[in-house]
Amino acid sequence: MITLKINGLNVTVEEGTTVLEAAKFLGFPIPTLCHMEGLSPYGACRLCVVEIGESPKSRLVSSCTYPAEAGLIVRTSSARVVKARKMVIELLLGTCPQSKVIQDLASEHGVRQQRFRQEHEDCILCGLCVRMCSEQMMAHAIGFRGRGEHRSLGTPFDVKSEVCRLCGGCIYVCPACQLRCTYNQPEKAICGGCGNLEPPCVEKPQFDDMMCYMTPCVACEIKKD
Amino acid sequence: MIAEEVSRVVEKHADRRGALISVLEEVQQKYGYLSPEALQAVAEKSRRSLVDVYSVATFYRAFTLTPRGKHHLCACVGTACHVRGAPNVVQELKTQLQVEPGETTPDREFTFETVNCLGACALGPMVTVDGRYNSNVSTAKVRRILDKARMGTQGEEPASDERNFPITVSCPKCHQSLMDASTPIDGHPSIHLETPMNGSRGWVRLSSLYGSHNCKSQAEIPLDSIAPLHCTHCSEELHGAGLCPECGSPMAVMLIEDAGILQLCTRRGCNGHALDLNEPEIAGRPSTRTAG
Ligand code: FES
Ligand code: FES
């Protein structure tokens, strides 16, 4: 058992618990995006930053991946944390402004502006779908490809996966939910599981068989060139 | 066939955790690139999911999923080279080769890539061709560099490389000389041998320069095929002891005049060889067993 201090309160947790879990136990809210119970922590979105240690030597870490240490001093909503968190949200907004999840986060945390060039990316590379597919669905159908600027998500060689069972788990967890929405290229679709859900964009040409579950599909409204 | 090769490679690394990169490296070395079949085979043999193998293969610059050209052209676009005019050089290369960086010309001659620093900033703009550096490259020089590359080893004769030295060899069975002065390769008498070709025997001539891999043959020997080498005098096969240290193919053996034994890999395209010298000081070379 380990005792650490979160926002001035002592809490005793089992070894291996993350700071995020410990904070949750005490009821301190920490926003997360790429974290999901049942999936391994990944630390991609940095939304869950907290400050650890004493100033001036304190630092920001992602609480979802940081294991609790004995005597650790954690602050979950210091000025520094709030500032960093807002910046993360702003960056996420810049990448994928059409995502409902990110919009909600922005309004929740009082992010009222977005100073970066809007990208309208399909994917924020949070890796939720990858982990869902491999850890919960045991399919290993999709994964990351490439690196840096060219990092993308999908099946190897962009061909329809043989191991994919069209469970739709990836869409279910996707905070952007546009990656799987392939609009007018049904042959590129990874799973097509969204076809089972409420069909919002049937009127769109060549798009009877593939659609995403957003009503209306926000990604489809955006002109891609 | 790929599957067998791959399973051999995978087995070799089986006892090591995280050997995926080594496996991929070796497979790529063998085939020049990572084909979808090869990746599939690696995934199956190493019991990983194809997704994981694919993401590693696409992550590292060292791996390529498309076949490479004969020559590898790499232009530096690092800061130092940039201010010295690398963008113009890259543009010139693009227009001359008609490909974008990262692509291979349709005739499979060149693979063109850009890199962020070659570590020779003071000499920029830098362009490497098959690992050899060209410094202070200007747009005017580009044509010459490409022409030289097409001619092979950048137009540089292996003979002018001082690390290479000529050897004289004879047959280990009948002890007659295998040297052929009538057909020089690299400016030295060639090593004259025979190999089975389309049912009969055809000639092969190898460069006698140790370090040069130039050779000629009566008919094209397909890449990766094993060509058993025979003596032209006694027709005996030059059966070597052991297997190639690089690819595990059978080796052919020859006697180096008064000096020792030369073994070389019989697989076309493999440059593996081993030198067994009696007298270490011969030709100033370090002693026994230099593989590679
Ligand atoms: S939730 Fe911790 S980094 Fe995304
Ligand atoms: S910047 Fe070109 S070699 Fe360093």
Coordinates of C-alpha atoms and ligand atoms in Angstrom, one line a residue:
Chain A
M1 CA 0.0 0.0 0.0
I2 CA 1.2 3.5 -0.9
T3 CA 0.2 6.8 0.6
L4 CA 0.3 9.9 -1.5
K5 CA -1.1 13.3 -1.2
I6 CA -3.6 14.7 -3.8
N7 CA -4.7 18.3 -3.4
G8 CA -3.7 18.2 0.2
L9 CA -5.6 15.0 1.0
N10 CA -3.9 11.8 1.9
V11 CA -5.0 8.7 0.1
T12 CA -3.7 5.2 0.4
V13 CA -3.8 3.0 -2.7
E14 CA -2.5 -0.3 -3.9
E15 CA 0.8 -0.5 -5.6
G16 CA 0.5 -0.1 -9.4
T17 CA -2.5 2.3 -9.1
T18 CA -2.2 5.3 -11.4
V19 CA -2.4 8.8 -10.1
L20 CA -5.6 9.2 -12.1
E21 CA -7.2 6.3 -10.4
A22 CA -6.1 7.6 -7.0
A23 CA -7.6 11.0 -7.7
K24 CA -10.8 9.4 -8.9
F25 CA -11.0 7.5 -5.7
L26 CA -11.0 10.8 -3.8
G27 CA -13.4 12.3 -6.2
F28 CA -11.2 14.8 -7.9
P29 CA -12.2 15.2 -11.5
I30 CA -9.5 14.9 -14.1
P31 CA -10.6 15.1 -17.7
T32 CA -9.4 12.3 -19.9
L33 CA -9.7 11.5 -23.6
C34 CA -7.5 8.7 -24.5
H35 CA -8.0 6.8 -21.3
M36 CA -10.7 4.2 -21.0
E37 CA -11.3 1.7 -18.3
G38 CA -10.6 -1.8 -19.5
L39 CA -7.9 -0.6 -22.0
S40 CA -4.3 -0.2 -21.2
P41 CA -3.2 3.4 -20.4
Y42 CA -1.6 5.1 -23.4
G43 CA -0.9 8.7 -22.6
A44 CA -1.5 10.1 -26.0
C45 CA -3.8 13.1 -25.5
R46 CA -2.1 14.7 -22.4
L47 CA -5.5 16.0 -21.3
C48 CA -5.1 14.4 -17.9
V49 CA -2.0 16.4 -16.9
V50 CA -1.5 17.0 -13.2
E51 CA 1.3 18.7 -11.4
I52 CA 3.6 16.5 -9.2
G53 CA 6.2 17.5 -6.7
E54 CA 6.8 20.8 -4.9
S55 CA 7.5 24.0 -6.8
P56 CA 9.9 25.2 -8.1
K57 CA 10.7 21.6 -9.0
S58 CA 7.2 20.5 -9.8
R59 CA 6.4 19.1 -13.2
L60 CA 3.5 18.1 -15.3
V61 CA 2.8 14.5 -16.0
S62 CA 0.0 12.6 -17.5
S63 CA -1.9 11.1 -14.6
C64 CA -3.3 8.2 -16.6
T65 CA 0.1 6.7 -17.0
Y66 CA 1.9 7.9 -13.9
P67 CA 2.0 5.2 -11.2
A68 CA 1.3 6.4 -7.7
E69 CA 4.5 6.7 -5.6
A70 CA 4.8 6.9 -1.8
G71 CA 4.8 10.4 -0.6
L72 CA 4.0 11.9 -4.0
I73 CA 2.4 15.3 -3.9
V74 CA -0.1 15.8 -6.6
R75 CA -2.2 18.9 -7.6
T76 CA -5.0 18.3 -10.1
S77 CA -6.1 21.8 -10.7
S78 CA -3.3 24.2 -10.0
A79 CA -3.0 27.3 -12.3
R80 CA -0.3 25.6 -14.2
V81 CA -2.4 22.5 -14.8
V82 CA -5.4 24.4 -15.8
K83 CA -3.4 26.4 -18.3
A84 CA -1.8 23.3 -19.8
R85 CA -5.1 21.6 -20.0
K86 CA -6.7 24.5 -21.8
M87 CA -3.8 24.5 -24.3
V88 CA -4.2 20.8 -24.9
I89 CA -7.9 21.3 -25.6
E90 CA -7.2 24.2 -27.9
L91 CA -4.7 22.1 -29.8
L92 CA -7.2 19.2 -30.0
L93 CA -9.8 21.7 -31.3
G94 CA -7.4 22.8 -33.9
T95 CA -6.9 19.3 -35.1
C96 CA -10.4 18.0 -35.0
P97 CA -12.9 20.9 -34.4
Q98 CA -15.8 18.8 -35.7
S99 CA -15.6 16.3 -32.9
K100 CA -18.4 16.5 -30.4
V101 CA -16.3 15.1 -27.6
I102 CA -13.7 17.8 -28.0
Q103 CA -16.3 20.5 -28.4
D104 CA -17.8 19.4 -25.1
L105 CA -14.5 19.4 -23.4
A106 CA -13.8 22.9 -24.7
S107 CA -17.0 24.3 -23.4
E108 CA -16.6 22.5 -20.1
H109 CA -13.2 23.9 -19.5
G110 CA -14.0 27.4 -20.7
V111 CA -12.0 27.3 -23.9
R112 CA -13.6 30.0 -25.9
Q113 CA -11.1 30.5 -28.6
Q114 CA -8.9 28.5 -30.9
R115 CA -5.8 30.3 -32.1
F116 CA -4.4 27.6 -34.4
R117 CA -5.0 26.9 -38.0
Q118 CA -8.0 24.5 -38.2
E119 CA -7.0 21.2 -39.6
H120 CA -10.2 19.2 -39.7
E121 CA -8.2 16.0 -39.3
D122 CA -10.2 12.8 -39.1
C123 CA -8.1 11.4 -36.4
I124 CA -6.4 12.7 -33.2
L125 CA -4.4 9.5 -32.9
C126 CA -5.6 8.8 -29.4
G127 CA -5.2 5.1 -30.1
L128 CA -8.5 4.1 -28.4
C129 CA -9.7 2.1 -31.3
V130 CA -6.4 0.3 -31.7
R131 CA -6.5 -0.7 -28.1
M132 CA -10.2 -1.6 -28.2
C133 CA -9.6 -3.8 -31.2
S134 CA -6.7 -5.6 -29.8
E135 CA -7.4 -5.7 -26.1
Q136 CA -11.1 -6.1 -25.9
M137 CA -12.0 -7.5 -29.2
M138 CA -8.9 -9.6 -29.6
A139 CA -8.9 -8.9 -33.3
H140 CA -5.7 -6.8 -33.9
A141 CA -7.2 -5.5 -37.1
I142 CA -6.1 -1.9 -37.0
G143 CA -3.0 -0.2 -35.9
F144 CA -0.8 2.8 -36.3
R145 CA 1.1 3.2 -39.5
G146 CA 4.0 5.5 -40.4
R147 CA 5.4 8.2 -38.1
G148 CA 5.3 11.8 -37.3
E149 CA 3.3 13.9 -39.7
H150 CA 2.5 10.7 -41.7
R151 CA 1.2 8.7 -38.8
S152 CA -2.2 7.3 -39.6
L153 CA -4.5 4.7 -38.4
G154 CA -5.9 1.8 -40.3
T155 CA -5.3 -1.7 -41.6
P156 CA -2.0 -2.8 -43.1
F157 CA -1.8 -1.9 -46.8
D158 CA -5.2 -0.3 -46.5
V159 CA -7.0 -3.4 -47.5
K160 CA -10.0 -4.7 -45.7
S161 CA -8.8 -6.7 -42.8
E162 CA -9.5 -10.4 -42.6
V163 CA -9.5 -10.5 -38.9
C164 CA -12.0 -7.7 -38.5
R165 CA -15.3 -9.0 -37.4
L166 CA -17.2 -5.8 -38.1
C167 CA -17.9 -5.4 -34.4
G168 CA -17.9 -1.7 -34.5
G169 CA -15.9 -1.4 -31.3
C170 CA -13.5 1.1 -32.9
I171 CA -16.3 3.5 -33.8
Y172 CA -17.9 3.1 -30.5
V173 CA -14.8 4.4 -28.7
C174 CA -13.7 6.9 -31.2
P175 CA -13.9 10.5 -29.9
A176 CA -13.6 11.9 -33.5
C177 CA -15.6 9.1 -35.2
Q178 CA -14.7 10.3 -38.6
L179 CA -11.9 8.0 -39.3
R180 CA -14.2 5.1 -39.8
C181 CA -16.7 7.2 -41.6
T182 CA -15.4 6.8 -45.2
Y183 CA -18.2 8.7 -46.8
N184 CA -18.1 7.8 -50.5
Q185 CA -15.3 5.2 -50.4
P186 CA -17.1 2.3 -48.9
E187 CA -14.4 -0.1 -50.2
K188 CA -11.9 1.6 -47.8
A189 CA -14.0 1.2 -44.8
I190 CA -12.4 -0.7 -41.9
C191 CA -15.4 -2.3 -40.4
G192 CA -18.7 -0.9 -41.7
G193 CA -20.2 -1.7 -38.3
C194 CA -21.8 1.7 -38.3
G195 CA -24.1 0.4 -41.0
N196 CA -26.0 -1.2 -38.2
L197 CA -26.6 2.1 -36.5
E198 CA -29.0 4.8 -37.3
P199 CA -28.3 5.8 -40.8
P200 CA -28.1 9.6 -40.9
C201 CA -26.7 10.3 -44.3
V202 CA -28.6 8.0 -46.6
E203 CA -29.4 10.8 -49.0
K204 CA -25.7 11.3 -49.8
P205 CA -24.8 9.7 -53.2
Q206 CA -23.1 6.3 -53.2
F207 CA -23.4 6.3 -49.5
D208 CA -26.2 3.9 -48.7
D209 CA -24.0 1.3 -47.1
M210 CA -21.5 3.2 -45.1
M211 CA -22.2 5.9 -42.5
C212 CA -21.2 7.0 -39.1
Y213 CA -23.4 7.2 -36.1
M214 CA -23.4 11.0 -35.7
T215 CA -26.6 12.6 -36.5
P216 CA -26.0 14.5 -38.6
C217 CA -22.6 13.3 -39.6
V218 CA -20.4 16.3 -39.0
A219 CA -17.5 15.1 -41.0
C220 CA -19.6 14.6 -44.1
E221 CA -20.6 18.3 -44.0
I222 CA -17.0 19.3 -44.4
K223 CA -15.8 19.7 -47.9
K224 CA -12.6 17.8 -48.4
D225 CA -10.3 18.8 -51.2
Chain B
M1 CA 9.6 -19.6 -51.0
I2 CA 9.5 -16.3 -49.1
A3 CA 7.8 -18.1 -46.3
E4 CA 10.6 -20.6 -45.9
E5 CA 13.3 -17.9 -46.0
V6 CA 11.4 -15.9 -43.5
S7 CA 10.8 -18.7 -41.1
R8 CA 14.6 -19.4 -41.2
V9 CA 15.2 -15.8 -40.3
V10 CA 12.6 -15.8 -37.6
E11 CA 13.9 -19.0 -36.0
K12 CA 17.4 -17.5 -35.9
H13 CA 16.1 -14.7 -33.8
A14 CA 13.6 -16.8 -31.9
D15 CA 15.3 -16.7 -28.6
R16 CA 15.4 -12.9 -28.4
R17 CA 12.6 -10.8 -27.3
G18 CA 11.9 -7.8 -29.5
A19 CA 13.8 -9.2 -32.4
L20 CA 11.3 -7.9 -34.9
I21 CA 13.5 -5.2 -36.2
S22 CA 16.4 -7.5 -36.7
V23 CA 14.1 -9.9 -38.5
L24 CA 12.7 -7.2 -40.8
E25 CA 16.2 -5.9 -41.4
E26 CA 17.4 -9.3 -42.5
V27 CA 14.4 -10.0 -44.7
Q28 CA 14.8 -6.6 -46.3
Q29 CA 18.4 -7.3 -46.9
K30 CA 17.5 -10.5 -48.7
Y31 CA 14.8 -9.1 -50.9
G32 CA 15.7 -5.5 -51.2
Y33 CA 12.4 -4.4 -49.7
L34 CA 9.5 -5.7 -47.6
S35 CA 6.8 -7.0 -49.8
P36 CA 3.3 -7.6 -48.4
E37 CA 3.9 -11.4 -48.6
A38 CA 7.1 -11.0 -46.6
L39 CA 5.4 -9.0 -43.9
Q40 CA 2.6 -11.5 -43.8
A41 CA 5.1 -14.3 -43.4
V42 CA 7.0 -12.5 -40.7
A43 CA 3.8 -11.9 -38.8
E44 CA 2.8 -15.6 -39.1
K45 CA 6.1 -17.0 -38.3
S46 CA 6.8 -14.8 -35.3
R47 CA 3.2 -15.1 -34.1
R48 CA 2.6 -11.4 -34.1
S49 CA -0.3 -9.6 -35.6
L50 CA 0.3 -8.2 -39.1
V51 CA -0.8 -4.8 -37.7
D52 CA 2.2 -4.7 -35.3
V53 CA 4.6 -5.8 -37.9
Y54 CA 3.3 -3.3 -40.4
S55 CA 3.5 -0.4 -38.0
V56 CA 7.1 -1.2 -37.1
A57 CA 7.9 -1.5 -40.8
T58 CA 6.3 1.8 -41.7
F59 CA 7.7 3.6 -38.6
Y60 CA 11.4 3.3 -39.4
R61 CA 13.0 5.0 -42.4
A62 CA 15.4 2.1 -42.8
F63 CA 12.5 -0.1 -44.0
T64 CA 11.0 0.3 -47.4
L65 CA 7.8 -1.3 -48.6
T66 CA 8.4 -0.6 -52.2
P67 CA 11.2 -2.1 -54.3
R68 CA 14.2 0.1 -54.5
G69 CA 16.1 1.2 -57.5
K70 CA 19.6 0.0 -58.5
H71 CA 21.1 3.1 -57.2
H72 CA 20.2 4.9 -54.0
L73 CA 20.3 8.7 -54.3
C74 CA 20.1 10.7 -51.2
A75 CA 20.0 14.5 -51.2
C76 CA 20.6 16.4 -47.9
V77 CA 18.0 19.0 -47.1
G78 CA 19.4 19.9 -43.7
T79 CA 19.8 23.4 -42.5
A80 CA 23.4 23.9 -43.6
C81 CA 22.7 22.3 -47.0
H82 CA 19.5 24.2 -47.3
V83 CA 21.2 27.6 -47.0
R84 CA 23.8 26.4 -49.4
G85 CA 21.2 25.8 -52.1
A86 CA 19.9 22.2 -51.5
P87 CA 16.4 23.1 -52.6
N88 CA 17.6 23.9 -56.1
V89 CA 19.6 20.7 -56.2
V90 CA 16.5 18.7 -55.0
Q91 CA 14.4 20.5 -57.6
E92 CA 16.9 19.6 -60.3
L93 CA 17.1 16.0 -59.3
K94 CA 13.3 15.9 -59.3
T95 CA 13.0 17.2 -62.8
Q96 CA 15.8 15.0 -64.1
L97 CA 14.6 11.9 -62.5
Q98 CA 10.9 12.7 -62.8
V99 CA 10.2 11.4 -59.4
E100 CA 9.4 12.9 -56.0
P101 CA 11.6 12.2 -53.0
G102 CA 10.9 8.8 -51.6
E103 CA 10.1 7.3 -55.0
T104 CA 11.8 5.1 -57.4
T105 CA 12.2 5.8 -61.1
P106 CA 10.0 3.6 -63.3
D107 CA 13.1 2.0 -64.9
R108 CA 14.2 1.0 -61.4
E109 CA 17.5 2.8 -61.8
F110 CA 17.3 5.3 -59.0
T111 CA 15.6 5.6 -55.7
F112 CA 15.6 9.2 -54.7
E113 CA 15.3 10.3 -51.1
T114 CA 16.0 13.3 -49.0
V115 CA 17.6 13.3 -45.6
N116 CA 17.9 15.9 -42.9
C117 CA 21.7 15.8 -42.4
L118 CA 24.5 13.7 -43.7
G119 CA 27.0 15.0 -41.2
A120 CA 29.1 16.8 -43.7
C121 CA 27.5 20.2 -43.4
A122 CA 30.6 22.2 -44.3
L123 CA 30.7 20.5 -47.7
G124 CA 27.0 21.0 -48.6
P125 CA 24.9 20.7 -50.5
M126 CA 25.5 17.0 -50.2
V127 CA 24.2 14.2 -52.3
T128 CA 25.1 10.6 -51.7
V129 CA 25.0 8.0 -54.4
D130 CA 25.0 4.4 -53.1
G131 CA 26.7 5.7 -49.9
R132 CA 29.4 7.7 -51.6
Y133 CA 29.4 11.4 -50.9
N134 CA 29.3 14.2 -53.5
S135 CA 30.1 17.6 -52.0
N136 CA 29.3 21.1 -53.1
V137 CA 26.7 19.8 -55.5
S138 CA 25.2 22.5 -57.8
T139 CA 22.4 22.1 -60.2
A140 CA 25.0 21.9 -63.0
K141 CA 26.7 19.0 -61.3
V142 CA 23.5 16.9 -61.0
R143 CA 23.6 15.6 -64.6
R144 CA 27.1 14.4 -64.1
I145 CA 26.4 12.7 -60.9
L146 CA 23.4 10.8 -62.4
D147 CA 25.5 9.7 -65.4
K148 CA 28.3 8.5 -63.2
A149 CA 25.9 6.6 -61.1
R150 CA 24.3 4.9 -64.1
M151 CA 27.8 3.8 -65.1
G152 CA 28.1 2.0 -61.8
T153 CA 30.0 2.5 -58.6
Q154 CA 29.7 6.2 -59.5
G155 CA 32.1 5.8 -62.4
E156 CA 34.9 5.1 -60.0
E157 CA 36.8 2.0 -61.0
P158 CA 37.1 -0.5 -58.2
A159 CA 40.8 -0.7 -59.3
S160 CA 41.3 2.9 -58.1
D161 CA 40.1 2.1 -54.6
E162 CA 43.3 1.4 -52.7
R163 CA 41.7 -1.0 -50.4
N164 CA 41.4 -3.5 -53.2
F165 CA 44.3 -5.6 -54.2
P166 CA 44.8 -8.2 -56.9
I167 CA 45.1 -11.9 -56.1
T168 CA 46.3 -14.9 -58.2
V169 CA 44.4 -18.1 -57.7
S170 CA 44.6 -21.7 -58.9
C171 CA 42.4 -24.8 -58.7
P172 CA 42.7 -26.7 -55.4
K173 CA 42.3 -30.0 -57.2
C174 CA 44.7 -29.8 -60.2
H175 CA 46.7 -26.8 -59.1
Q176 CA 46.6 -25.2 -62.5
S177 CA 46.2 -21.4 -62.6
L178 CA 42.7 -20.1 -63.1
M179 CA 43.9 -16.7 -64.2
D180 CA 42.9 -15.5 -67.6
A181 CA 44.9 -12.5 -68.9
S182 CA 43.0 -12.4 -72.2
T183 CA 39.8 -11.0 -70.6
P184 CA 40.8 -8.5 -67.9
I185 CA 38.3 -7.2 -65.5
D186 CA 39.0 -4.1 -63.5
G187 CA 42.3 -3.9 -65.4
H188 CA 43.6 -7.2 -64.0
P189 CA 43.5 -10.8 -65.4
S190 CA 40.2 -12.3 -64.5
I191 CA 39.5 -15.6 -62.8
H192 CA 38.2 -18.0 -65.4
L193 CA 35.7 -20.6 -64.2
E194 CA 32.8 -22.7 -65.4
T195 CA 29.3 -23.2 -64.2
P196 CA 26.4 -25.2 -65.4
M197 CA 24.2 -23.1 -67.6
N198 CA 21.1 -24.1 -69.5
G199 CA 22.1 -27.8 -69.5
S200 CA 25.7 -27.2 -70.6
R201 CA 28.7 -25.5 -69.1
G202 CA 29.1 -21.7 -69.4
W203 CA 32.0 -19.5 -68.5
V204 CA 32.2 -17.1 -65.6
R205 CA 34.9 -14.6 -65.2
L206 CA 35.4 -13.0 -61.8
S207 CA 37.5 -9.9 -61.0
S208 CA 40.7 -10.9 -59.3
L209 CA 40.7 -7.7 -57.3
Y210 CA 40.0 -8.6 -53.7
G211 CA 37.1 -6.3 -52.8
S212 CA 35.7 -5.9 -56.3
H213 CA 32.6 -7.9 -57.0
N214 CA 32.6 -7.4 -60.7
C215 CA 32.1 -10.4 -62.9
K216 CA 31.0 -11.5 -66.3
S217 CA 29.3 -14.6 -67.5
Q218 CA 28.4 -16.2 -70.7
A219 CA 24.7 -15.9 -69.9
E220 CA 23.0 -13.9 -67.2
I221 CA 22.9 -15.9 -63.9
P222 CA 19.6 -15.1 -62.2
L223 CA 20.0 -13.2 -58.9
D224 CA 19.9 -15.4 -55.8
S225 CA 20.5 -18.6 -57.8
I226 CA 23.4 -20.8 -56.7
A227 CA 26.0 -21.2 -59.4
P228 CA 28.4 -24.1 -58.5
L229 CA 31.9 -23.2 -59.8
H230 CA 34.1 -25.6 -61.7
C231 CA 37.7 -25.6 -62.7
T232 CA 38.2 -25.0 -66.4
H233 CA 41.1 -27.5 -66.5
C234 CA 40.0 -30.5 -64.5
S235 CA 36.2 -29.7 -64.5
E236 CA 36.1 -30.6 -60.8
E237 CA 33.7 -28.6 -58.7
L238 CA 35.5 -26.2 -56.4
H239 CA 33.6 -27.5 -53.3
G240 CA 34.3 -25.2 -50.4
A241 CA 34.1 -26.2 -46.8
G242 CA 31.4 -24.6 -44.7
L243 CA 28.7 -22.2 -45.7
C244 CA 28.7 -18.5 -46.6
P245 CA 28.9 -16.5 -43.4
E246 CA 26.4 -14.0 -44.8
C247 CA 23.7 -16.1 -46.4
G248 CA 24.4 -19.7 -45.6
S249 CA 24.8 -20.8 -49.2
P250 CA 27.6 -23.3 -50.3
M251 CA 31.0 -21.7 -50.8
A252 CA 33.5 -22.3 -53.6
V253 CA 37.1 -22.6 -52.8
M254 CA 40.3 -21.5 -54.7
L255 CA 44.0 -21.5 -53.8
I256 CA 45.7 -18.2 -53.6
E257 CA 49.2 -18.5 -54.9
D258 CA 51.5 -19.4 -52.0
A259 CA 49.3 -17.6 -49.6
G260 CA 46.2 -19.5 -48.6
I261 CA 42.6 -20.2 -49.5
L262 CA 39.9 -18.0 -50.8
Q263 CA 36.3 -19.0 -50.4
L264 CA 33.5 -17.2 -51.9
C265 CA 29.7 -17.5 -51.9
T266 CA 28.2 -19.2 -54.9
R267 CA 24.9 -17.4 -54.6
R268 CA 24.6 -14.7 -57.3
G269 CA 24.2 -11.3 -55.7
C270 CA 25.8 -12.3 -52.4
N271 CA 29.2 -10.9 -51.8
G272 CA 30.2 -13.2 -48.9
H273 CA 33.6 -14.5 -48.9
A274 CA 36.3 -15.7 -46.5
L275 CA 40.1 -15.5 -46.8
D276 CA 42.4 -18.0 -45.1
L277 CA 45.9 -16.8 -45.3
N278 CA 49.0 -18.7 -44.3
E279 CA 51.2 -15.8 -44.0
P280 CA 49.5 -12.9 -42.3
E281 CA 51.8 -10.3 -43.9
I282 CA 50.7 -11.2 -47.4
A283 CA 49.9 -8.1 -49.3
G284 CA 49.8 -6.3 -46.0
R285 CA 46.4 -7.7 -45.2
P286 CA 45.4 -8.6 -41.7
S287 CA 45.5 -12.3 -41.1
T288 CA 43.0 -15.2 -41.3
R289 CA 39.3 -15.2 -41.9
T290 CA 38.1 -11.9 -43.0
A291 CA 34.5 -12.3 -43.7
G292 CA 32.4 -9.7 -45.4
Ligands
FES1 S1 -6.1 10.5 -20.8 FE1 -4.1 10.6 -20.0 S2 -3.0 11.2 -21.7 FE2 -4.9 10.9 -22.6
FES2 S1 22.9 19.8 -43.4 FE1 23.5 18.6 -45.1 S2 25.1 17.4 -44.3 FE2 24.4 18.5 -42.6

